[in-house]
Coordinates of C-alpha atoms and ligand atoms in Angstrom, one line a residue:
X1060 CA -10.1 -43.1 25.6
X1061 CA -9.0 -43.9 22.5
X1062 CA -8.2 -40.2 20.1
X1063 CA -9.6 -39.9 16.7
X1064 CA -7.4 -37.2 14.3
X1065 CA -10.3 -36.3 12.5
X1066 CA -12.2 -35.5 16.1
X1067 CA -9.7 -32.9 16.2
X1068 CA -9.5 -31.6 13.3
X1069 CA -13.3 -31.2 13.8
X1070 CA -12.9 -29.3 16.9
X1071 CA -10.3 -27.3 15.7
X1072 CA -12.2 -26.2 12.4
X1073 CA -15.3 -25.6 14.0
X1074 CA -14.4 -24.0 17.6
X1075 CA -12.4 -21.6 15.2
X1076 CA -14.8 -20.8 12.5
X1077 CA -17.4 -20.2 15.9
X1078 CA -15.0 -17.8 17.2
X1079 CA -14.0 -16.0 13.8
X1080 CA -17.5 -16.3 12.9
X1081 CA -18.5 -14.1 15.8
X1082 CA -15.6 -11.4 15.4
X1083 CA -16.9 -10.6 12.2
X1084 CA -18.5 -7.2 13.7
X1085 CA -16.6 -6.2 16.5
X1086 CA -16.7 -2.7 18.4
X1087 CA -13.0 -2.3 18.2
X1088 CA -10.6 -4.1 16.0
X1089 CA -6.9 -3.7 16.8
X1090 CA -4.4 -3.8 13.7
X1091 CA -1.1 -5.2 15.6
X1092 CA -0.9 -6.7 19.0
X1093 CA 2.2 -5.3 20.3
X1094 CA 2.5 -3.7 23.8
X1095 CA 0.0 -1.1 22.7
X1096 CA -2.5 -3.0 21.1
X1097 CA -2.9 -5.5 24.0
X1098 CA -2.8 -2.6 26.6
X1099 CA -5.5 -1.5 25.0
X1100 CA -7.7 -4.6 24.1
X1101 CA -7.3 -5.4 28.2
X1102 CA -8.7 -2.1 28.5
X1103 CA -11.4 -2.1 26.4
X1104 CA -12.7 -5.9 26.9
X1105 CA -12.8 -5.2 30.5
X1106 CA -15.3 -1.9 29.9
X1107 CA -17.3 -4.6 27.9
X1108 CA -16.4 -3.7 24.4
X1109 CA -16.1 -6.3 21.8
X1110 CA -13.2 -6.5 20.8
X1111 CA -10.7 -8.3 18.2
X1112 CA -6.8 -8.3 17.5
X1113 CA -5.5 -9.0 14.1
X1114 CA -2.0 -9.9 14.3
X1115 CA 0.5 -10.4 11.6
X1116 CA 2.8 -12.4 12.8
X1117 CA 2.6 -16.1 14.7
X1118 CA 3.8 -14.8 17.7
X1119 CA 2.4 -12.1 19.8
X1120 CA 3.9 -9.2 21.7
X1121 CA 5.6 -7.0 18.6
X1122 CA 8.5 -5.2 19.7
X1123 CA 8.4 -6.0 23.0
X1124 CA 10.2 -9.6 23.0
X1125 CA 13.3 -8.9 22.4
X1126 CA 13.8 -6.2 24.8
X1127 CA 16.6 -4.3 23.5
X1128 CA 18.9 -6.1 20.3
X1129 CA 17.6 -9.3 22.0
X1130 CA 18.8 -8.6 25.7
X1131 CA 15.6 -9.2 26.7
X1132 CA 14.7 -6.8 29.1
X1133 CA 12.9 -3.9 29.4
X1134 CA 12.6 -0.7 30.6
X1135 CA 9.6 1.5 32.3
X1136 CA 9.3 4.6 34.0
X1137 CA 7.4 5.3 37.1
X1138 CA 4.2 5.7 35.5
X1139 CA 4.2 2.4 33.6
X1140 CA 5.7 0.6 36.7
X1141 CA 2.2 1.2 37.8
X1142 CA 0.6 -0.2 35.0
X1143 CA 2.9 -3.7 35.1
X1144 CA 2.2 -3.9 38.8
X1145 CA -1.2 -4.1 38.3
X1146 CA -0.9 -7.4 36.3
X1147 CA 1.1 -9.0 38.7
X1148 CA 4.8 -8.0 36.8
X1149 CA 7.9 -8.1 38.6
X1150 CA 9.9 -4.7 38.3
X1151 CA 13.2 -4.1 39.8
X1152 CA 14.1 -0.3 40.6
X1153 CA 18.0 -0.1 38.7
X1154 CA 18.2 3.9 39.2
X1155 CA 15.8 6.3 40.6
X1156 CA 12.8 6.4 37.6
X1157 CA 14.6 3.6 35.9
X1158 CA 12.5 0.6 36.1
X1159 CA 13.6 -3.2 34.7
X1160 CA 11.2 -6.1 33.8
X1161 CA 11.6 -9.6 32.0
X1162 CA 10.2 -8.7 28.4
X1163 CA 8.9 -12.2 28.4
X1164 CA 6.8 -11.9 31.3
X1165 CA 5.3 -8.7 30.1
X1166 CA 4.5 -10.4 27.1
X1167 CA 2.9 -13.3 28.1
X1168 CA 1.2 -11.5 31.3
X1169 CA -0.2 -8.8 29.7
X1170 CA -1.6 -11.0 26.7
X1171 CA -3.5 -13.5 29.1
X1172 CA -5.1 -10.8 31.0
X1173 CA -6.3 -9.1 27.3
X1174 CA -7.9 -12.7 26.6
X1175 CA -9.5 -13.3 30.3
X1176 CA -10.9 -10.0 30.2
X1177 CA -12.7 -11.3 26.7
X1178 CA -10.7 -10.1 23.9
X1179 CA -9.7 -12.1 21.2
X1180 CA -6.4 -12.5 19.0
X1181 CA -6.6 -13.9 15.9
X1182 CA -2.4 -14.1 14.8
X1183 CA -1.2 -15.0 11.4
X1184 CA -3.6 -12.8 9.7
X1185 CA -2.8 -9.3 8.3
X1186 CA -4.8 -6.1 7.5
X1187 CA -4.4 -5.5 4.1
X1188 CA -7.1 -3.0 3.0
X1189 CA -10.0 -1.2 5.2
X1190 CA -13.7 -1.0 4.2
X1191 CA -14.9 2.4 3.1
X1192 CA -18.3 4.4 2.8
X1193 CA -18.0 7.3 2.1
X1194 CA -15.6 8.7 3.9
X1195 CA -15.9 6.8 7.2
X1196 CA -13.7 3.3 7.7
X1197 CA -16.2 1.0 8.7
X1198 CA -14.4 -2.1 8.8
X1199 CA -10.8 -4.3 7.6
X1200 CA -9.5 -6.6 5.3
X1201 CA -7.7 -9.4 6.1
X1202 CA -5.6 -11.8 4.9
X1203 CA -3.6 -14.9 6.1
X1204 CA -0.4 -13.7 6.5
X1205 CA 0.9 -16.8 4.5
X1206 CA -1.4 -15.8 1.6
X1207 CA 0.5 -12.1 2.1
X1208 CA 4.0 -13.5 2.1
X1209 CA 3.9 -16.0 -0.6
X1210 CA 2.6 -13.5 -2.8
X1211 CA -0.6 -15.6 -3.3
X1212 CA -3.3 -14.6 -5.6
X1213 CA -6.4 -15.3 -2.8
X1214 CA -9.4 -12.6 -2.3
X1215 CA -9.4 -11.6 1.3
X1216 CA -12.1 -11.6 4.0
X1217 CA -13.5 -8.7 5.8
X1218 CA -14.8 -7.5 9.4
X1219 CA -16.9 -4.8 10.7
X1220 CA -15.8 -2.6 13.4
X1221 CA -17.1 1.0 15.0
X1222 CA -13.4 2.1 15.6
X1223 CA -10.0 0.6 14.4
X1224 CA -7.1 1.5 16.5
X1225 CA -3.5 1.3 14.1
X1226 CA -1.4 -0.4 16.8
X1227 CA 0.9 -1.5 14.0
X1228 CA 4.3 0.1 15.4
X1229 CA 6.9 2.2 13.0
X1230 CA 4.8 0.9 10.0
X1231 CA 1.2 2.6 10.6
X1232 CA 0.2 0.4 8.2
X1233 CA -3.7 1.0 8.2
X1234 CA -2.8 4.8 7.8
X1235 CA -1.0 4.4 5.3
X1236 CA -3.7 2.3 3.4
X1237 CA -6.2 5.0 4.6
X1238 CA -3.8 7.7 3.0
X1239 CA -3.4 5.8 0.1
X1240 CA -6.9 4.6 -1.4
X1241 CA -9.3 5.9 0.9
X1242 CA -8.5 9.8 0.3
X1243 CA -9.7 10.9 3.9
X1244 CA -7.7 13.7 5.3
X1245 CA -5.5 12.5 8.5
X1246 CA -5.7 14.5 11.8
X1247 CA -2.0 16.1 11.3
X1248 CA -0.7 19.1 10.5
X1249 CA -0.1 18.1 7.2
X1250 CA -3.3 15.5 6.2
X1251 CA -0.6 13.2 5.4
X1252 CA 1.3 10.2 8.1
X1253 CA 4.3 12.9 8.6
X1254 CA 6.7 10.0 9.3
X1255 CA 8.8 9.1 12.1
X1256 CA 12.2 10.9 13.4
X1257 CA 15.4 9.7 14.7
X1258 CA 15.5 8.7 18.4
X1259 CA 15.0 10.6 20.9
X1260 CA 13.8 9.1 24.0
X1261 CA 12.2 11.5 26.4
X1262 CA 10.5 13.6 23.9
X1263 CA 9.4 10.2 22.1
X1264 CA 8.1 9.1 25.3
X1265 CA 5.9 12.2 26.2
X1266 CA 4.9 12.4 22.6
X1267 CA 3.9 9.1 22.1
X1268 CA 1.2 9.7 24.6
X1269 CA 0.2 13.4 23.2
X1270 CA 0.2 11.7 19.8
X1271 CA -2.5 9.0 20.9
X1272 CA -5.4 9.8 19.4
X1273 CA -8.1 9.5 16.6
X1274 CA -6.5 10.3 13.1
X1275 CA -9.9 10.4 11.4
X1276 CA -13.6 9.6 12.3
X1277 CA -13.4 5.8 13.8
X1278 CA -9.8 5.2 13.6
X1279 CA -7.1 5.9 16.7
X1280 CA -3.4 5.5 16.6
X1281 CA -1.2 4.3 19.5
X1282 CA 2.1 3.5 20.4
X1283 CA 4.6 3.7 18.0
X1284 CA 2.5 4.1 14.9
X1285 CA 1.1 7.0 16.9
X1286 CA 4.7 8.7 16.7
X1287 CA 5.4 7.7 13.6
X1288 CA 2.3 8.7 12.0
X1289 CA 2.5 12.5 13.9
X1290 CA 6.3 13.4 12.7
X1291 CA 7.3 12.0 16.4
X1292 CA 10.5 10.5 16.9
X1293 CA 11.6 6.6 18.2
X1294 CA 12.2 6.1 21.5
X1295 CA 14.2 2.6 21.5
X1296 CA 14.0 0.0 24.2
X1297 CA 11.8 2.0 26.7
X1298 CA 8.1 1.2 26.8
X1299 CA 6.3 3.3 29.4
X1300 CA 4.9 5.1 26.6
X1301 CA 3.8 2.2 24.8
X1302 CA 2.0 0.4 27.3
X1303 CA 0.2 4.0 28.5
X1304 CA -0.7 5.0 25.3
X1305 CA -2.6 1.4 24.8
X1306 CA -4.2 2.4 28.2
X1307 CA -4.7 5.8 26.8
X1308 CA -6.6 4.6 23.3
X1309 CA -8.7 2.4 25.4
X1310 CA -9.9 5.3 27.5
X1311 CA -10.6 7.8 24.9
X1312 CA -12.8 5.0 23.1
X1313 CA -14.8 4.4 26.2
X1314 CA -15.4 8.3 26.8
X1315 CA -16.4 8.8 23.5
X1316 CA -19.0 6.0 23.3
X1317 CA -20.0 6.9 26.8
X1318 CA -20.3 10.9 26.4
X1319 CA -21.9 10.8 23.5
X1320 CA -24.4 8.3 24.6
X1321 CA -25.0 10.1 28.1
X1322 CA -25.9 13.4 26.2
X1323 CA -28.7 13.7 24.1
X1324 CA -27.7 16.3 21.8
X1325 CA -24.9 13.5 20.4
X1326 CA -27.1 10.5 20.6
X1327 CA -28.1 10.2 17.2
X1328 CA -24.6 10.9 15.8
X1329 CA -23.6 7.8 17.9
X1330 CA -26.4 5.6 16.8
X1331 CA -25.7 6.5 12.9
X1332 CA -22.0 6.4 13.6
X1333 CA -22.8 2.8 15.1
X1334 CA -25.2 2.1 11.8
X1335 CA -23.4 3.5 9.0
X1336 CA -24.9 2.2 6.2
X1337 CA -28.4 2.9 7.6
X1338 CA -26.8 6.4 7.8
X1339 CA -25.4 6.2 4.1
X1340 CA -29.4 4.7 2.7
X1341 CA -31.2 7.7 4.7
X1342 CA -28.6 10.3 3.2
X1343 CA -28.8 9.4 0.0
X1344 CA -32.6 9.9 -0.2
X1345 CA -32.4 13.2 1.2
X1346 CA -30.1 14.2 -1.5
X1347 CA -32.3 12.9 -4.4
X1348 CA -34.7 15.9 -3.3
X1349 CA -32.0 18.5 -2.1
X1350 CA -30.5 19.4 -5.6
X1351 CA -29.5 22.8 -4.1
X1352 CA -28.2 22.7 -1.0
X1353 CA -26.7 25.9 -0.8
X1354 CA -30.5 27.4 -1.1
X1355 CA -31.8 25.3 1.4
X1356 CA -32.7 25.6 4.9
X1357 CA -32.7 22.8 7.6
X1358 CA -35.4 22.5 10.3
X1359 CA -34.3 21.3 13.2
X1360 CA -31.5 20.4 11.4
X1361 CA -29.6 18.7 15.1
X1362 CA -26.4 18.4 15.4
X1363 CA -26.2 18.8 11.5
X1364 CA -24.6 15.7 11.1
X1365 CA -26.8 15.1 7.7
X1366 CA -26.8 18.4 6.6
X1367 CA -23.2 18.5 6.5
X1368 CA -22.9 15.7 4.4
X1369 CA -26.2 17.1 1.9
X1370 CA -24.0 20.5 1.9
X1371 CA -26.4 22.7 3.6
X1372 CA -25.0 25.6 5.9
X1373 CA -28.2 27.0 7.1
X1374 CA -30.2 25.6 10.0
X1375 CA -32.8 26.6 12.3
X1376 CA -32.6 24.4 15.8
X1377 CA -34.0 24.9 19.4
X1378 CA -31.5 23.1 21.7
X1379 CA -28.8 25.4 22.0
X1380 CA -26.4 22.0 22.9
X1381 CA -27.2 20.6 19.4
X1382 CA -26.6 24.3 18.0
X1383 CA -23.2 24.5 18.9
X1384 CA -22.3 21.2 17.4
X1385 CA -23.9 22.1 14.6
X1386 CA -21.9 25.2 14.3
X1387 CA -18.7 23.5 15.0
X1388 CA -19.4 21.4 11.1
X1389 CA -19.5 24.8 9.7
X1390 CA -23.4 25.7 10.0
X1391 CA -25.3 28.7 10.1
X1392 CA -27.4 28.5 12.8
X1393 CA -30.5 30.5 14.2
X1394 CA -32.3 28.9 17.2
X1395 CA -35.3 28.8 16.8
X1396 CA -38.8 25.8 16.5
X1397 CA -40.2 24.6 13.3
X1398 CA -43.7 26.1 14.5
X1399 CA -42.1 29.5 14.4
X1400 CA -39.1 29.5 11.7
X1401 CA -37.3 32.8 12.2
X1402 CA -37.5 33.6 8.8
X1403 CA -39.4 36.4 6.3
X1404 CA -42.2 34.9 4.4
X1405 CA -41.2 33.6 1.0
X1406 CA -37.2 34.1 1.5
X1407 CA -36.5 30.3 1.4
X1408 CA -36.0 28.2 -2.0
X1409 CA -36.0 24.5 -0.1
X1410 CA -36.6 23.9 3.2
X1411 CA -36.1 20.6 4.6
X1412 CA -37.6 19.1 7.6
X1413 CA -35.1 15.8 8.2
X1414 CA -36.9 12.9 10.3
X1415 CA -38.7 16.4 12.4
X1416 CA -42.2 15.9 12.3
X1417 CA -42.6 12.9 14.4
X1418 CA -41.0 14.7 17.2
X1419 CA -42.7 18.7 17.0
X1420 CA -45.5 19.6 18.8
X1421 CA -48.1 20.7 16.5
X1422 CA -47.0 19.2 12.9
X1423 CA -49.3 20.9 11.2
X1424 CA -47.9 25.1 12.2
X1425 CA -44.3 23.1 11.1
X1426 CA -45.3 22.2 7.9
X1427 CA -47.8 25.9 7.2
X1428 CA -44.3 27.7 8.7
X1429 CA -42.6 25.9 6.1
X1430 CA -45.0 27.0 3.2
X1431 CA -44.8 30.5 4.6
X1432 CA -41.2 31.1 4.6
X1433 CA -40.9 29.7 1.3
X1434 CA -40.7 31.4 -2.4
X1435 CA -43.4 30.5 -5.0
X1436 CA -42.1 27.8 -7.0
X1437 CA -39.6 26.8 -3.7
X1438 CA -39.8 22.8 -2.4
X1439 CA -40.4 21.7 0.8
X1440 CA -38.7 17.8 1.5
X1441 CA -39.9 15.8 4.5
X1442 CA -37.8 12.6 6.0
X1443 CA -39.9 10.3 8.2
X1444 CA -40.0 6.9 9.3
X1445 CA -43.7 5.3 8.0
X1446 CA -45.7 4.5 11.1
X1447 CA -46.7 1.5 8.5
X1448 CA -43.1 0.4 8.5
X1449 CA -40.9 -2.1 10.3
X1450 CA -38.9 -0.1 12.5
X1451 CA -41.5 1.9 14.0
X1452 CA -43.2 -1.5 14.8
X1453 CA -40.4 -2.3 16.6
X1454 CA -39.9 0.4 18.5
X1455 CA -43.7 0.4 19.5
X1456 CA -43.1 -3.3 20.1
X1457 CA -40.2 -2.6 22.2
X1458 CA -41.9 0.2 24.2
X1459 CA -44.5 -2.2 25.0
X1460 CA -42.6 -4.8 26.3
X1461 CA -40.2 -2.9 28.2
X1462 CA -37.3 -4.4 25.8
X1463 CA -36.5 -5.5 22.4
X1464 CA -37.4 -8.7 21.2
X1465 CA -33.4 -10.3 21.7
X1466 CA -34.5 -12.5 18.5
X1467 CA -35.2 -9.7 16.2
X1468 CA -33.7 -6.7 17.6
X1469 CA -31.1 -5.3 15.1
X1470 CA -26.9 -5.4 16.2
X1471 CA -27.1 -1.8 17.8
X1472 CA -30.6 -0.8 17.9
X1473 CA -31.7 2.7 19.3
X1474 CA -32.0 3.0 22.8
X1475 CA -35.8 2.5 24.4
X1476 CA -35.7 5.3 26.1
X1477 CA -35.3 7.9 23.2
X1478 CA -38.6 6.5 21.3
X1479 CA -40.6 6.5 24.0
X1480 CA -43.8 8.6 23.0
X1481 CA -42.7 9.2 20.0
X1482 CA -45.8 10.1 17.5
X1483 CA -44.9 8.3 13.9
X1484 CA -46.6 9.6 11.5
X1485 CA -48.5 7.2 8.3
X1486 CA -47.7 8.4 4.8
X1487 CA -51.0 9.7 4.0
X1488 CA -50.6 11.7 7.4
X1489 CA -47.8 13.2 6.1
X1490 CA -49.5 13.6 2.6
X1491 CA -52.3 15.3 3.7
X1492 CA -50.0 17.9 6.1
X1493 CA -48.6 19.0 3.0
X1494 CA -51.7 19.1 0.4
X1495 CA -53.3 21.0 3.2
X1496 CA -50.7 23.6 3.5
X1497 CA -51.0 23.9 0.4
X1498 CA -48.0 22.1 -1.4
X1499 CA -48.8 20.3 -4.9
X1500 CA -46.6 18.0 -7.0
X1501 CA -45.8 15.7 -4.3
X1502 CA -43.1 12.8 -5.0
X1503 CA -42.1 9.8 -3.1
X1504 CA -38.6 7.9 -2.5
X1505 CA -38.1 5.4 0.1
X1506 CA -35.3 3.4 1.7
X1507 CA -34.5 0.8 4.3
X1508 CA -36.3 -1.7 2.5
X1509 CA -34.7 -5.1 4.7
X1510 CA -35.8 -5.7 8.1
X1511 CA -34.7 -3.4 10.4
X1512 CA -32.4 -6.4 11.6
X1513 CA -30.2 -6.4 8.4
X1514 CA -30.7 -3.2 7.3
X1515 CA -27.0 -1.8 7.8
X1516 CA -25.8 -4.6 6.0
X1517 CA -25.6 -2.9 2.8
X1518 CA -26.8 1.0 1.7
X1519 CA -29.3 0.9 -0.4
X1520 CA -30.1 2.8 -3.6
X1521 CA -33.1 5.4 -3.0
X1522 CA -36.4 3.7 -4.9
X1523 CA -39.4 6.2 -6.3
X1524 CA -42.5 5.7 -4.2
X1525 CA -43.5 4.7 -0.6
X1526 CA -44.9 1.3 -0.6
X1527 CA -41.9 -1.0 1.1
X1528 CA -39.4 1.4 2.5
X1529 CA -39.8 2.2 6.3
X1530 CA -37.4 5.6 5.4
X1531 CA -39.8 7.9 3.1
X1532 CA -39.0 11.5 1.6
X1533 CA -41.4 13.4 0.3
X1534 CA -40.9 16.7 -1.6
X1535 CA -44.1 18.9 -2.1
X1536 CA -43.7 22.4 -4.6
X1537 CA -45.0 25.3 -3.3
X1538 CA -46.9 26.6 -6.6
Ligands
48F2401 O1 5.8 -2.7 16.8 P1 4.9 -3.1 17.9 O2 5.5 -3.8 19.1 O3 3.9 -1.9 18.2 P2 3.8 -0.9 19.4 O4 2.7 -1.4 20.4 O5 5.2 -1.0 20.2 C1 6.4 -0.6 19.7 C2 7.5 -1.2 20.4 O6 7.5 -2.6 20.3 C3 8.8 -0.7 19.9 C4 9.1 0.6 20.3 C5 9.1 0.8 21.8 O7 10.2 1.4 22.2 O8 9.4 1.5 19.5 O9 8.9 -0.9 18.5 O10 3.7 0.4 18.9 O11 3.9 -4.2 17.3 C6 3.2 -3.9 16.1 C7 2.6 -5.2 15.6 O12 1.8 -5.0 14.6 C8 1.9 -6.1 13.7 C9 3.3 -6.5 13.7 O13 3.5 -7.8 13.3 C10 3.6 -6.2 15.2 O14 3.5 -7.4 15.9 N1 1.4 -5.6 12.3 C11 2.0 -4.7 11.6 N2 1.3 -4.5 10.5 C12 0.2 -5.3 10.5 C13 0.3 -6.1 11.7 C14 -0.8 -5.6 9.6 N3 -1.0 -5.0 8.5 N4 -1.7 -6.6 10.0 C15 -1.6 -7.2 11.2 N5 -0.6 -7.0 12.0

């Protein structure tokens, strides 16, 4: 065979751009891939999760190469002996707790088990920014880490992720970008990265594991930049902790996903937290009708997760469950249906029924209970999604079949079994409800205006009328 440099060069360009290509929306991305950060990618690959490393430097492993000032070695407890054992990593007792492994084995051992269990590493590139809506991290930016270091003046790239873990060591480096430009309040006692103390090994160790944990919505810390960023302090050449916090991120990332999917009341936050710019497009139409939130009342406001962000305390809401997380952001809660609002006629200036009436019994008592309960001169607003729309064609679609369509199905599309049965309702539907009940002065904005397959790709201005968004609001006046 004879070998042709520009064959390889081919293979190399395009086998890579296929593989970054893919990571560009990842469940988890890992900033660092040090003992934590490939702890945890083995961990999460192996519960199926998608999941990428972004790695500064050429070589992988962090810290944990040169054992201790290059002897290396290093050093486990009990409960990480465990943890090497399991991937085949020689430990030698040296005194009763005090564990001893070649640093280099660990290294390489754990790293090839993250990548056969379907993770990938992608070294030589740097976090330098995160994306932001709102105030939720949706994604990072990278950057060779040649462009970084030579100082180069080259725009950087970006990927998508549900939940970024800061495995970065003593620097918390995403943190600290978070804390800088993104002005979202940290998890600590202080809001702020509190900084990392002088060592201290046994409290280090046991705090490193306390410390793992999520910092804000979407983003964990572990390992080191767990201490650091908690006021924790180092720990030097002993690892236990590093290598079961990783194991620790991983699990708290798979029981969040997994409780929240396996209870209904939480569903929809995880599908919106899974689709936040369709979350961002839907919010912002809401708030172009609900110009006083603090006079308005939710109906079947859920787990509140939109009302929170409109600014309105008050809700009404018949599953208890959903109550109490609703409670927990700060609402005012009375339980209660939408065809009997515990409320005295005319008390109400707004009342909003958010993506409701598709799912209540008899839609037309919702909308008269609405009227009732409100002042003269008060607004009712009304989310749906138009039965004439895309999505609700693709739910039907998908109801029908048994399963989405794999070709057009969106990224992270709502489960089957939660639209089953559902009754859409048609904009005129919805238009007469309200002229029946009595409402006048009816307006229009719609959103979600792409196919439902790129419509979290970007959030989308809300447009006046109804006739190409699949997300309507519609505020009636009650004269
Ligand atoms: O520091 P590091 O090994 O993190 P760790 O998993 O383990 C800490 C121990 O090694 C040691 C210790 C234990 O006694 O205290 O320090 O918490 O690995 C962090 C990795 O993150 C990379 C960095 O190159 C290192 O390999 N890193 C840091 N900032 C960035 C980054 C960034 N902005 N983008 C990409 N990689």
């Amino acid at each position: 065979m004879t070998v042709n440099e520009i064959v390889i060069t081919k293979a190399i360009i395009d086998r890579f751009s296929q593989k970054f290509m893919e990571y560009t929306e990842v469940d988890t991305a890992i900033v660092g891939a040090g003992p934590s950060g490939l702890i945890a990618a083995y961990f999460l690959a192996k519960a199926g999760q998608k999941v990428a490393i972004f790695e500064r430097e050429l070589s992988i492993g962090g810290g944990m190469w040169g054992g201790g000032m290059m002897f290396n070695e290093i050093v486990v407890q009990t409960e990480a002996k465990e943890l090497l054992e399991m991937f085949g990593i020689n430990t030698r007792e040296y005194e009763p707790g005090y564990y001893t492994a070649d640093a280099v084995e660990c290294v390489t051992t754990i790293c090839s088990n993250a990548l056969k269990a379907g993770a990938k590493i992608f070294n030589c590139m740097s976090a330098e920014d995160v994306i932001i809506r709102e105030d939720l991290v949706t994604g990072l930016v990278l950057t060779w880490s040649a462009v970084e270091t030579a100082g180069m003046h080259v725009d950087p790239l970006s990927i998508a992720a549900h939940d970024v873990i800061d495995a970065t060591g003593h620097a918390t480096e995403v943190i600290r970008l978070i804390e800088k430009k993104a002005d979202i309040a940290l998890n600590t006692e202080t809001g702020k990265i509190m900084g990392e103390r002088s060592m201290w090994a046994e409290k280090a160790e046991q705090l490193t594991l306390e410390n793992t944990k999520e910092i804000c919505p979407g983003v964990w810390v572990s390992g080191m930049a767990a201490n650091a960023a908690f006021g924790g302090p180092r720990m030097g050449p002993i690892f236990g902790g590093m290598l079961l916090s990783g194991n620790k991120v991983a699990e708290l990332i798979i029981s969040k996903e997994e409780s929240a999917f396996g209870t209904s009341a939480e569903d929809f936050d995880v599908w919106f937290r899974k689709n936040k710019a369709i979350f961002e497009s839907e919010l912002l139409a809401q708030r172009y009708f609900i110009a006083d939130p603090e006079h308005s009342l939710s109906i079947g406001c859920g787990t509140g997760i939109f009302d929170e962000r409109l600014g309105i305390t008050l809700g009404v809401e018949p599953s208890e469950d959903m109550a109490k997380i609703a409670r927990k952001r700060g609402m005012k809660i009375d339980v209660g249906t939408a065809e009997d609002i515990p409320y005295q006629d005319g008390t109400v200036k707004r009342v909003l029924l958010g993506t409701i009436l598709s799912y209540v019994k008899d839609r037309k008592k919702a909308v008269t209970e609405a009227y009732r309960i409100l002042q003269p001169g008060g607004y009712i607003v009304v989310s749906f999604l138009a039965r004439e729309g895309s999505y609700t064609m693709l739910y039907d679609l998908g109801s029908l079949r048994g399963e989405y369509d794999p070709e057009t199905v969106p990224r992270d599309p709502y489960p089957l079994k939660f639209v089953k049965g559902t009754h859409w309702c048609s904009v005129s539907e919805v238009t007469n409800l309200l002229q029946e009940a009595g409402f006048v002065e009816l307006k229009y904005v719609q959103t979600l205006t792409h196919h439902p397959k790129y419509s979290n790709e970007e959030i989308e201005q809300p447009q006046e009328g109804y006739d190409k968004g699949d997300y309507i609001v519609v505020q009636g006046r009650k004269p």
